[in-house]
CSV table of C-alpha atoms and ligand atoms in Angstrom, one decimal:
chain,number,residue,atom,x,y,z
A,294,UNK,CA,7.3,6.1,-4.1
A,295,UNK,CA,6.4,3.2,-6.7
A,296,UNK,CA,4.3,0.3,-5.8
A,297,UNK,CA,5.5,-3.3,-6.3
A,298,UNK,CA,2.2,-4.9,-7.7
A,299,UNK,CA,2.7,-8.8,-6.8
A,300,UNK,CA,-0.9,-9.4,-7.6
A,301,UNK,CA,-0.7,-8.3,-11.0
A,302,UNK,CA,2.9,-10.0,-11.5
A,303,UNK,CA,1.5,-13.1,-10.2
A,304,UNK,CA,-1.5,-12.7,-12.4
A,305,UNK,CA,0.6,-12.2,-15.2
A,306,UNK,CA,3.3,-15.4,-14.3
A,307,UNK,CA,0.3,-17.5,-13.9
A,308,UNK,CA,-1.0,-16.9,-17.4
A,309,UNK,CA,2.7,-18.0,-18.5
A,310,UNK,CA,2.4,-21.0,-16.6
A,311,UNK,CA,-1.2,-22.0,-18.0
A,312,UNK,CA,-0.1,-21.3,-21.2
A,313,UNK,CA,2.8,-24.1,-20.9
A,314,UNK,CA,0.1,-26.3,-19.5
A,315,UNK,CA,-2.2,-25.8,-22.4
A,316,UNK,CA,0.9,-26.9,-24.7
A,317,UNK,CA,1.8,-29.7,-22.5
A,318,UNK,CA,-2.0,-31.5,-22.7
A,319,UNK,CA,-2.0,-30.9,-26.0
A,320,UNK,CA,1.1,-32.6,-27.1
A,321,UNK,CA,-0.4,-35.7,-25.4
A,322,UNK,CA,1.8,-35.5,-21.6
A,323,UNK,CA,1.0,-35.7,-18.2
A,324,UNK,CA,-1.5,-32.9,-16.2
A,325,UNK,CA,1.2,-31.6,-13.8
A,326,UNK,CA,0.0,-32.9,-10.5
A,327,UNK,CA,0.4,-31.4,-6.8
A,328,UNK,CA,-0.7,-32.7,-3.4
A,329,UNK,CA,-0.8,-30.9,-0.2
A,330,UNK,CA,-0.6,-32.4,2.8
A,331,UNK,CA,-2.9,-30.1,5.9
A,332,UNK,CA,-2.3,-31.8,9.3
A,333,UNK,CA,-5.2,-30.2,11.5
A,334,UNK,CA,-7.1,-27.3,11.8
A,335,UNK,CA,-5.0,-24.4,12.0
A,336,UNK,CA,-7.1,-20.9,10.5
A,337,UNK,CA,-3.8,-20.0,9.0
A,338,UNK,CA,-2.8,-23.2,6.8
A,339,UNK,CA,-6.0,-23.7,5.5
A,340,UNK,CA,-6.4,-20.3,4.1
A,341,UNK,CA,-2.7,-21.1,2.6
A,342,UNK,CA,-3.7,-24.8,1.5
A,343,UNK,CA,-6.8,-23.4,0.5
A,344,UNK,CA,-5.1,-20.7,-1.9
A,345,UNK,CA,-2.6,-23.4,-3.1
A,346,UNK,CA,-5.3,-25.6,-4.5
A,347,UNK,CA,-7.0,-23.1,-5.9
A,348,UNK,CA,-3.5,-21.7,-8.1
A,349,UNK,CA,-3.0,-25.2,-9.1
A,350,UNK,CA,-6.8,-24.9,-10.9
A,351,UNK,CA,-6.7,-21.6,-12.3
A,352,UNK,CA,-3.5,-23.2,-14.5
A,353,UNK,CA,-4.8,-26.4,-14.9
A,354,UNK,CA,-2.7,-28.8,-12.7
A,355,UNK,CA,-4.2,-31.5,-11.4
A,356,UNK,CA,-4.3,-31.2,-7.4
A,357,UNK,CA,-4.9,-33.5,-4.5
A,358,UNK,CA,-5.9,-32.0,-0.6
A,359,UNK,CA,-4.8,-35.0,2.0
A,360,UNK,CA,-5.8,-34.3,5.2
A,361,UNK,CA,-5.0,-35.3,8.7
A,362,UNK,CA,-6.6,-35.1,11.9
A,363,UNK,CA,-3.9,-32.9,14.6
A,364,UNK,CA,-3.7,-36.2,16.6
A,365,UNK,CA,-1.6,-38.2,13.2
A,366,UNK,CA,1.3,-39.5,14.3
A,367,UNK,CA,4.6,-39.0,13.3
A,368,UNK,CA,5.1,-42.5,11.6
A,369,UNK,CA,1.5,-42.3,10.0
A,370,UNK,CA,2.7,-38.9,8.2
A,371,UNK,CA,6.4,-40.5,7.0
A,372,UNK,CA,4.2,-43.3,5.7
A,373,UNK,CA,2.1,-41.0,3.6
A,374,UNK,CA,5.4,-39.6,2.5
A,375,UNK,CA,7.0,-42.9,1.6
A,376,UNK,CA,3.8,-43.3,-0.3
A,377,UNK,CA,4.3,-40.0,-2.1
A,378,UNK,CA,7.7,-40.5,-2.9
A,379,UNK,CA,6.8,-43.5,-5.3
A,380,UNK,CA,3.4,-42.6,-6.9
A,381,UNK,CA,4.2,-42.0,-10.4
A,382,UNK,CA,1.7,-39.8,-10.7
A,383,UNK,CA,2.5,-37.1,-8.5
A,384,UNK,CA,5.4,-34.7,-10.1
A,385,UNK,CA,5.4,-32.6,-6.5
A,386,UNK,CA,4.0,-32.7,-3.1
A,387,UNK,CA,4.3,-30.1,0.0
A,388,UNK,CA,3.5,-30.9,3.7
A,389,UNK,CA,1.8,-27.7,5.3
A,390,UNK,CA,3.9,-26.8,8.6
A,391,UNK,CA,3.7,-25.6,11.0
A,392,UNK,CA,3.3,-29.3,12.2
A,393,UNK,CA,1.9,-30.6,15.5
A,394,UNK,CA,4.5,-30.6,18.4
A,395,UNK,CA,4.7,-34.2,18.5
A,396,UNK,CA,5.7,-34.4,15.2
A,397,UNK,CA,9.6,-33.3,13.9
A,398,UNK,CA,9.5,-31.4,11.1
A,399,UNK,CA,13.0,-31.8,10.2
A,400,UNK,CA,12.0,-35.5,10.0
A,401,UNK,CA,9.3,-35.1,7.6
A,402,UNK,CA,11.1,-32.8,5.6
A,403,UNK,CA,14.0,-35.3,4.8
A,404,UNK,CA,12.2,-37.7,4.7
A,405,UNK,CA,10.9,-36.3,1.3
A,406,UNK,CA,12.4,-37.4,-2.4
A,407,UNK,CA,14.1,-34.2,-3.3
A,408,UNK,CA,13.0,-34.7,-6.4
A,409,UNK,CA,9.6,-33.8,-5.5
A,410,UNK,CA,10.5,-31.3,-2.9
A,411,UNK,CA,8.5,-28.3,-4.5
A,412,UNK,CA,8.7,-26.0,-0.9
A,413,UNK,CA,12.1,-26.4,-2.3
A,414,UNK,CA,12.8,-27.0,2.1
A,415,UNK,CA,15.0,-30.5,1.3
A,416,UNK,CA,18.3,-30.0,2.8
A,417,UNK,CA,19.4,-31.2,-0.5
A,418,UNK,CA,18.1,-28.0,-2.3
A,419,UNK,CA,18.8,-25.4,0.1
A,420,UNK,CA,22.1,-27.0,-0.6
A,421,UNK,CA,22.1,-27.0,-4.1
A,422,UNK,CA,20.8,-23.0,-3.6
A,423,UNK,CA,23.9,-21.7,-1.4
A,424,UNK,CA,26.0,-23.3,-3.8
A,425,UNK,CA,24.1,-21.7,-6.9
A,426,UNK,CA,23.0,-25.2,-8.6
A,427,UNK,CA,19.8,-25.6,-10.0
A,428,UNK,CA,16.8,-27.0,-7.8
A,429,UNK,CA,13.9,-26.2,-6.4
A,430,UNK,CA,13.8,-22.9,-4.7
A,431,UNK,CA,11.4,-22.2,-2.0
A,432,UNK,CA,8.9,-20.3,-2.5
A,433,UNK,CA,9.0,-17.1,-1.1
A,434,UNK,CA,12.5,-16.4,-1.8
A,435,UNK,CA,12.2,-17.1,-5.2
A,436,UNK,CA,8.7,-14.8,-5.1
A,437,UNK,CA,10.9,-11.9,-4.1
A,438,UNK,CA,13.8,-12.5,-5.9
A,439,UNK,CA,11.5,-12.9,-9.3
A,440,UNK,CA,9.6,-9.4,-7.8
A,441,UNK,CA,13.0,-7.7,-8.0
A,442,UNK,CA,14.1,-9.0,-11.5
A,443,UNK,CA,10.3,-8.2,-13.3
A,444,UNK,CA,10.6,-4.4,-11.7
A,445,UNK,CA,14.5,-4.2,-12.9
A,446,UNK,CA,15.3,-3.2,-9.4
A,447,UNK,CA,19.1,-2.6,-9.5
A,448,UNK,CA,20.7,-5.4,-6.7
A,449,UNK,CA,24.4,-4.9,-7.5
A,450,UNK,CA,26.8,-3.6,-5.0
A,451,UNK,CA,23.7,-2.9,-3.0
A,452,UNK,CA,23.7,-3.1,0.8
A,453,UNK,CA,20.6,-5.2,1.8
A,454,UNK,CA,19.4,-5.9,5.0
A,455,UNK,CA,17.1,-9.0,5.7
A,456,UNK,CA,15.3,-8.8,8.9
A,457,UNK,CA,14.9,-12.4,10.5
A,458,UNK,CA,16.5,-15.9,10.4
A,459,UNK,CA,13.8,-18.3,9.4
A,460,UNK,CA,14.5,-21.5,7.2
A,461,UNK,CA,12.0,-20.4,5.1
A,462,UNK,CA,12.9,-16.7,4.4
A,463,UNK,CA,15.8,-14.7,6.5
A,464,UNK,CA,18.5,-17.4,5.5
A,465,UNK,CA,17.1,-18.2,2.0
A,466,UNK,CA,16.8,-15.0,0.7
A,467,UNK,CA,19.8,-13.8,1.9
A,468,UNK,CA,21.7,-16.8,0.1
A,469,UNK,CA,20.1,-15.4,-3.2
A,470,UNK,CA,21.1,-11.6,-2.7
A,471,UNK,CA,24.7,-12.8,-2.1
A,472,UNK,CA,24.4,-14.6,-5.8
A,473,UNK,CA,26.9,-13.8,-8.4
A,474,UNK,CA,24.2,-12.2,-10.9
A,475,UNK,CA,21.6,-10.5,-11.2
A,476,UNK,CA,19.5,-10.0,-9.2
A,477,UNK,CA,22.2,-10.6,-6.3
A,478,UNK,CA,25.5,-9.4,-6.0
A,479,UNK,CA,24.7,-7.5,-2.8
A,480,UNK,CA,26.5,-6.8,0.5
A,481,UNK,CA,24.4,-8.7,2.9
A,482,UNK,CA,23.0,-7.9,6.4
A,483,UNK,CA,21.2,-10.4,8.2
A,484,UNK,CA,19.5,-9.2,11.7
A,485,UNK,CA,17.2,-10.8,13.8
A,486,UNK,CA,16.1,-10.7,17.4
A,487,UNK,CA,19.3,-10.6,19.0
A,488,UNK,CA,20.9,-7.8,16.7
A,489,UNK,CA,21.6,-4.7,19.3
A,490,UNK,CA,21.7,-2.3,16.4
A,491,UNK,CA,18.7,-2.7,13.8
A,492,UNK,CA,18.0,1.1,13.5
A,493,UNK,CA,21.6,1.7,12.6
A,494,UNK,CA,21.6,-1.4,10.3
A,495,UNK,CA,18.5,-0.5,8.8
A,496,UNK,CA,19.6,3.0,8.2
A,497,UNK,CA,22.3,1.9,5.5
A,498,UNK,CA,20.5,-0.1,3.6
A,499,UNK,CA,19.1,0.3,0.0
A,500,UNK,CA,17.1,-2.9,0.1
A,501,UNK,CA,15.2,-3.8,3.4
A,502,UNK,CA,13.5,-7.3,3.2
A,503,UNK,CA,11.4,-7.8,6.2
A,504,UNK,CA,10.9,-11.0,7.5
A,505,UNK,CA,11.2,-11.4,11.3
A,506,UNK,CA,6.8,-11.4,11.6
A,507,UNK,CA,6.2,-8.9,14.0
A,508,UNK,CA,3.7,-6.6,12.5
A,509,UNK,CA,4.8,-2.8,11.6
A,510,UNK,CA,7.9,-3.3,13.1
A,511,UNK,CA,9.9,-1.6,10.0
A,512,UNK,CA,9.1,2.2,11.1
A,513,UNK,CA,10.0,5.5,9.0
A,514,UNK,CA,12.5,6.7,11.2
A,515,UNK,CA,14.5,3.2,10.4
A,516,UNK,CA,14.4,3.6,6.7
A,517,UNK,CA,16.7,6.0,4.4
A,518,UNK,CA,15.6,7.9,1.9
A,519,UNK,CA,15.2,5.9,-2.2
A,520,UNK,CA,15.1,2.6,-0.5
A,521,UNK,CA,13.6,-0.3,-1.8
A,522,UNK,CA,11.5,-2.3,1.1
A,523,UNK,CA,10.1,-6.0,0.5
A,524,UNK,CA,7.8,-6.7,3.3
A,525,UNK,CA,7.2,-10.5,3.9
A,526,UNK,CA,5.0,-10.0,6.9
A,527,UNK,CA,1.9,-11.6,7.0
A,528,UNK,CA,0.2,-11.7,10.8
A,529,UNK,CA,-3.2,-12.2,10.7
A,530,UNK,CA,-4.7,-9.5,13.7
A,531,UNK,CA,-8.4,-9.3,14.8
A,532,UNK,CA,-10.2,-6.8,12.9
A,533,UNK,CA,-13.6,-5.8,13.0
A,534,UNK,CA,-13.4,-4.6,9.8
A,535,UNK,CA,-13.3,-7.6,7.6
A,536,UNK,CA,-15.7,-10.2,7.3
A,537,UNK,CA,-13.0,-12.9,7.9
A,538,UNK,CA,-12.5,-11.4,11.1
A,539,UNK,CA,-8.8,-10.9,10.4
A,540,UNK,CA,-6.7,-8.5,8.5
A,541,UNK,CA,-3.2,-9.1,7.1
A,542,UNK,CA,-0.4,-7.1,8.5
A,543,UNK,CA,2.8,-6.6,7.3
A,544,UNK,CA,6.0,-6.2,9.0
A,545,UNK,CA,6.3,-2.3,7.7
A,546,UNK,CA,4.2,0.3,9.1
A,547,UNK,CA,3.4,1.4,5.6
A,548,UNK,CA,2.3,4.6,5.9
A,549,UNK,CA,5.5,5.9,7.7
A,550,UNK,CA,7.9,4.1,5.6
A,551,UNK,CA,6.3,4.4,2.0
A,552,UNK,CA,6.7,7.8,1.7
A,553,UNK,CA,10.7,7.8,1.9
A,554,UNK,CA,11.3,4.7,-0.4
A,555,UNK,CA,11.8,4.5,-4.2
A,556,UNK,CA,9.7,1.3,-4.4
A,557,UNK,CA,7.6,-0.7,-1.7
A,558,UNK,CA,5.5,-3.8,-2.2
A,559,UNK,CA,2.3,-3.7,-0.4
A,560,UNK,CA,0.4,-6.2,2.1
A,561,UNK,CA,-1.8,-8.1,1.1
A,562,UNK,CA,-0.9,-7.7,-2.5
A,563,UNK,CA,2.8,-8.1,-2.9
A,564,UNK,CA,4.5,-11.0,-1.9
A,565,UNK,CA,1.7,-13.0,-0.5
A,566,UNK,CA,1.0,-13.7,-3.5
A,567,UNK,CA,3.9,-14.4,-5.8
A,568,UNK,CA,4.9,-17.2,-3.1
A,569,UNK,CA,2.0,-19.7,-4.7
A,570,UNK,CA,3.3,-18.3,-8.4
A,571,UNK,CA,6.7,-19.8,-6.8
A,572,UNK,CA,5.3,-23.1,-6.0
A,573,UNK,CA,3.6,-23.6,-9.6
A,574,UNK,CA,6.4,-22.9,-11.3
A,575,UNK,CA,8.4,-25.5,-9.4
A,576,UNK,CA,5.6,-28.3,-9.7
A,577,UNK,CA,6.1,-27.2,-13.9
A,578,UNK,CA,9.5,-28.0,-13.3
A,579,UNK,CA,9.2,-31.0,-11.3
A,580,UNK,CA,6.9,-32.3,-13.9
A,581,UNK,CA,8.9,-31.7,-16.9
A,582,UNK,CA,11.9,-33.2,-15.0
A,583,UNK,CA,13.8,-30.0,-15.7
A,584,UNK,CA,15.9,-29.8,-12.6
A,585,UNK,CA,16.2,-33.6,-11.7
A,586,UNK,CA,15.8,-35.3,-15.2
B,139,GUN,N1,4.1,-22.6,6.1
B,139,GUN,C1,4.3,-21.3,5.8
B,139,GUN,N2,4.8,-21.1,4.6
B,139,GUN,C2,4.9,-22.4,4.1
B,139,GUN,C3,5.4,-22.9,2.8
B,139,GUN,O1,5.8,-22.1,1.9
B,139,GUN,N3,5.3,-24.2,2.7
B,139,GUN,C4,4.9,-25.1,3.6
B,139,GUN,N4,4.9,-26.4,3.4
B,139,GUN,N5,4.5,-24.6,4.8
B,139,GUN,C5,4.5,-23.3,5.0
């Protein structure tokens, strides 16, 4: 079993990307620029946000925090939208969900220029993704596919089985292991909480991504032997270990399952963190006007 070391890929992309910065203040342009957009309190988006903001100054974008109270409503937050579609100085901009109840987060979502869509959630780009045209590709998709490609995983003719539906990950990511190319050209399974048969399923597959967030559901006895297993789990669960409080959890009980694969990434430490590498690299593209000149 081989570790899949997101942290130090991520550590590694982001020293690409600060680079590029480096060359792009010193030929004179424009800081790249993201805002985030945190409605309420919740522990988990701030810790997100929190990271976000951070990445964005360890490469030397310039990046703005707007906050609102849980109580915004839903015209307030398309108005800061409209307002963030035609400020000239921001290349990209992200609205944290999950939103309030009150407020529809399909609305919100279109409601943003694609052209600044760096969650890469615009119906526009997951679009332009099934159909394989450039645009922004969200974040942790493009983490995992980038994860596969920098550890020269083989993909092709592979049967890979992506466990849960989300907009974000389940149907993303198993548009991109579907590509022509590499690293795609699998045979794709997608299960979720319905499937009768995810042992079976899981059995024959030689690349498991797990997505369906329900902590150490993944166990040995599911996995074959040589497989490759990306876990995109990420449940916080009381611990009074921590000083947070919390611990991370994946959705692979790791100690059952690593022993039988060829490679495995980790939680914390794999994907986590190659999702905010993900989001800087589309706010570099947004502001070089790369995809959407
Ligand atoms: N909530 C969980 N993941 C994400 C993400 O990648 N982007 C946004 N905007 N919200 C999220």
């Amino acid at each position: 079993m081989q570790l899949i070391d997101g942290k130090a890929v991520a550590a590694q992309i982001k020293q690409e990307i600060a680079a590029e910065v480096a060359q792009i203040i010193a030929a004179g342009e424009k800081r790249p620029h993201l805002v985030a957009v945190l409605v309420g309190h919740d522990g988990g988006s701030e810790t997100y946000v929190a990271n976000k903001v951070r990445a964005c100054e360890e490469v030397g974008f310039k990046s703005t925090l707007i906050r609102y109270e849980q109580d915004v409503t839903e015209e307030e937050l398309l108005a800061c939208v409209g307002r963030l579609n035609i400020d000239t100085d921001v290349d990209g901009f992200i609205v944290q969900l999950p939103l309030p109840k009150h407020i529809s987060e399909d609305k919100i979502t279109e409601a943003i220029d694609y052209r600044k869509d760096v969650d890469g959630f615009h119906p526009v780009n997951v679009g332009r993704m099934s159909l394989g045209m450039p645009c922004f590709l969200s974040a942790t998709p493009a983490g995992i596919v980038e994860l596969l490609r920098r550890y020269r995983i083989d993909t092709s003719g592979k049967h890979c089985v992506v466990l849960g539906r989300s907009n974000i990950v389940g149907k993303p990511v198993s548009m991109l292991m579907i590509q022509k190319g590499y690293p795609g050209d699998c045979t794709v399974t997608v299960c979720h909480s319905r499937t009768t048969n995810i042992r079976e399923i899981c059995l024959t597959a030689d690349i498991i991504i797990a997505a369906l967030g329900v902590p150490e559901f993944l166990k040995g006895d599911m996995v074959k032997e040589g497989a490759v297993v990306i876990d995109v789990g990420t449940t916080r669960v009381p611990s009074d270990k921590t000083r947070s409080g919390f611990r991370l959890t994946g959705d692979v009980m790791f100690d059952e399952v690593a022993p039988k694969c060829s490679w495995i990434t980790p939680v914390p430490g794999g994907v986590g963190p190659m999702t905010i590498v993900s989001l800087l690299k589309n706010t570099l593209l947004a502001g070089k006007r790369v995809i959407y000149p």
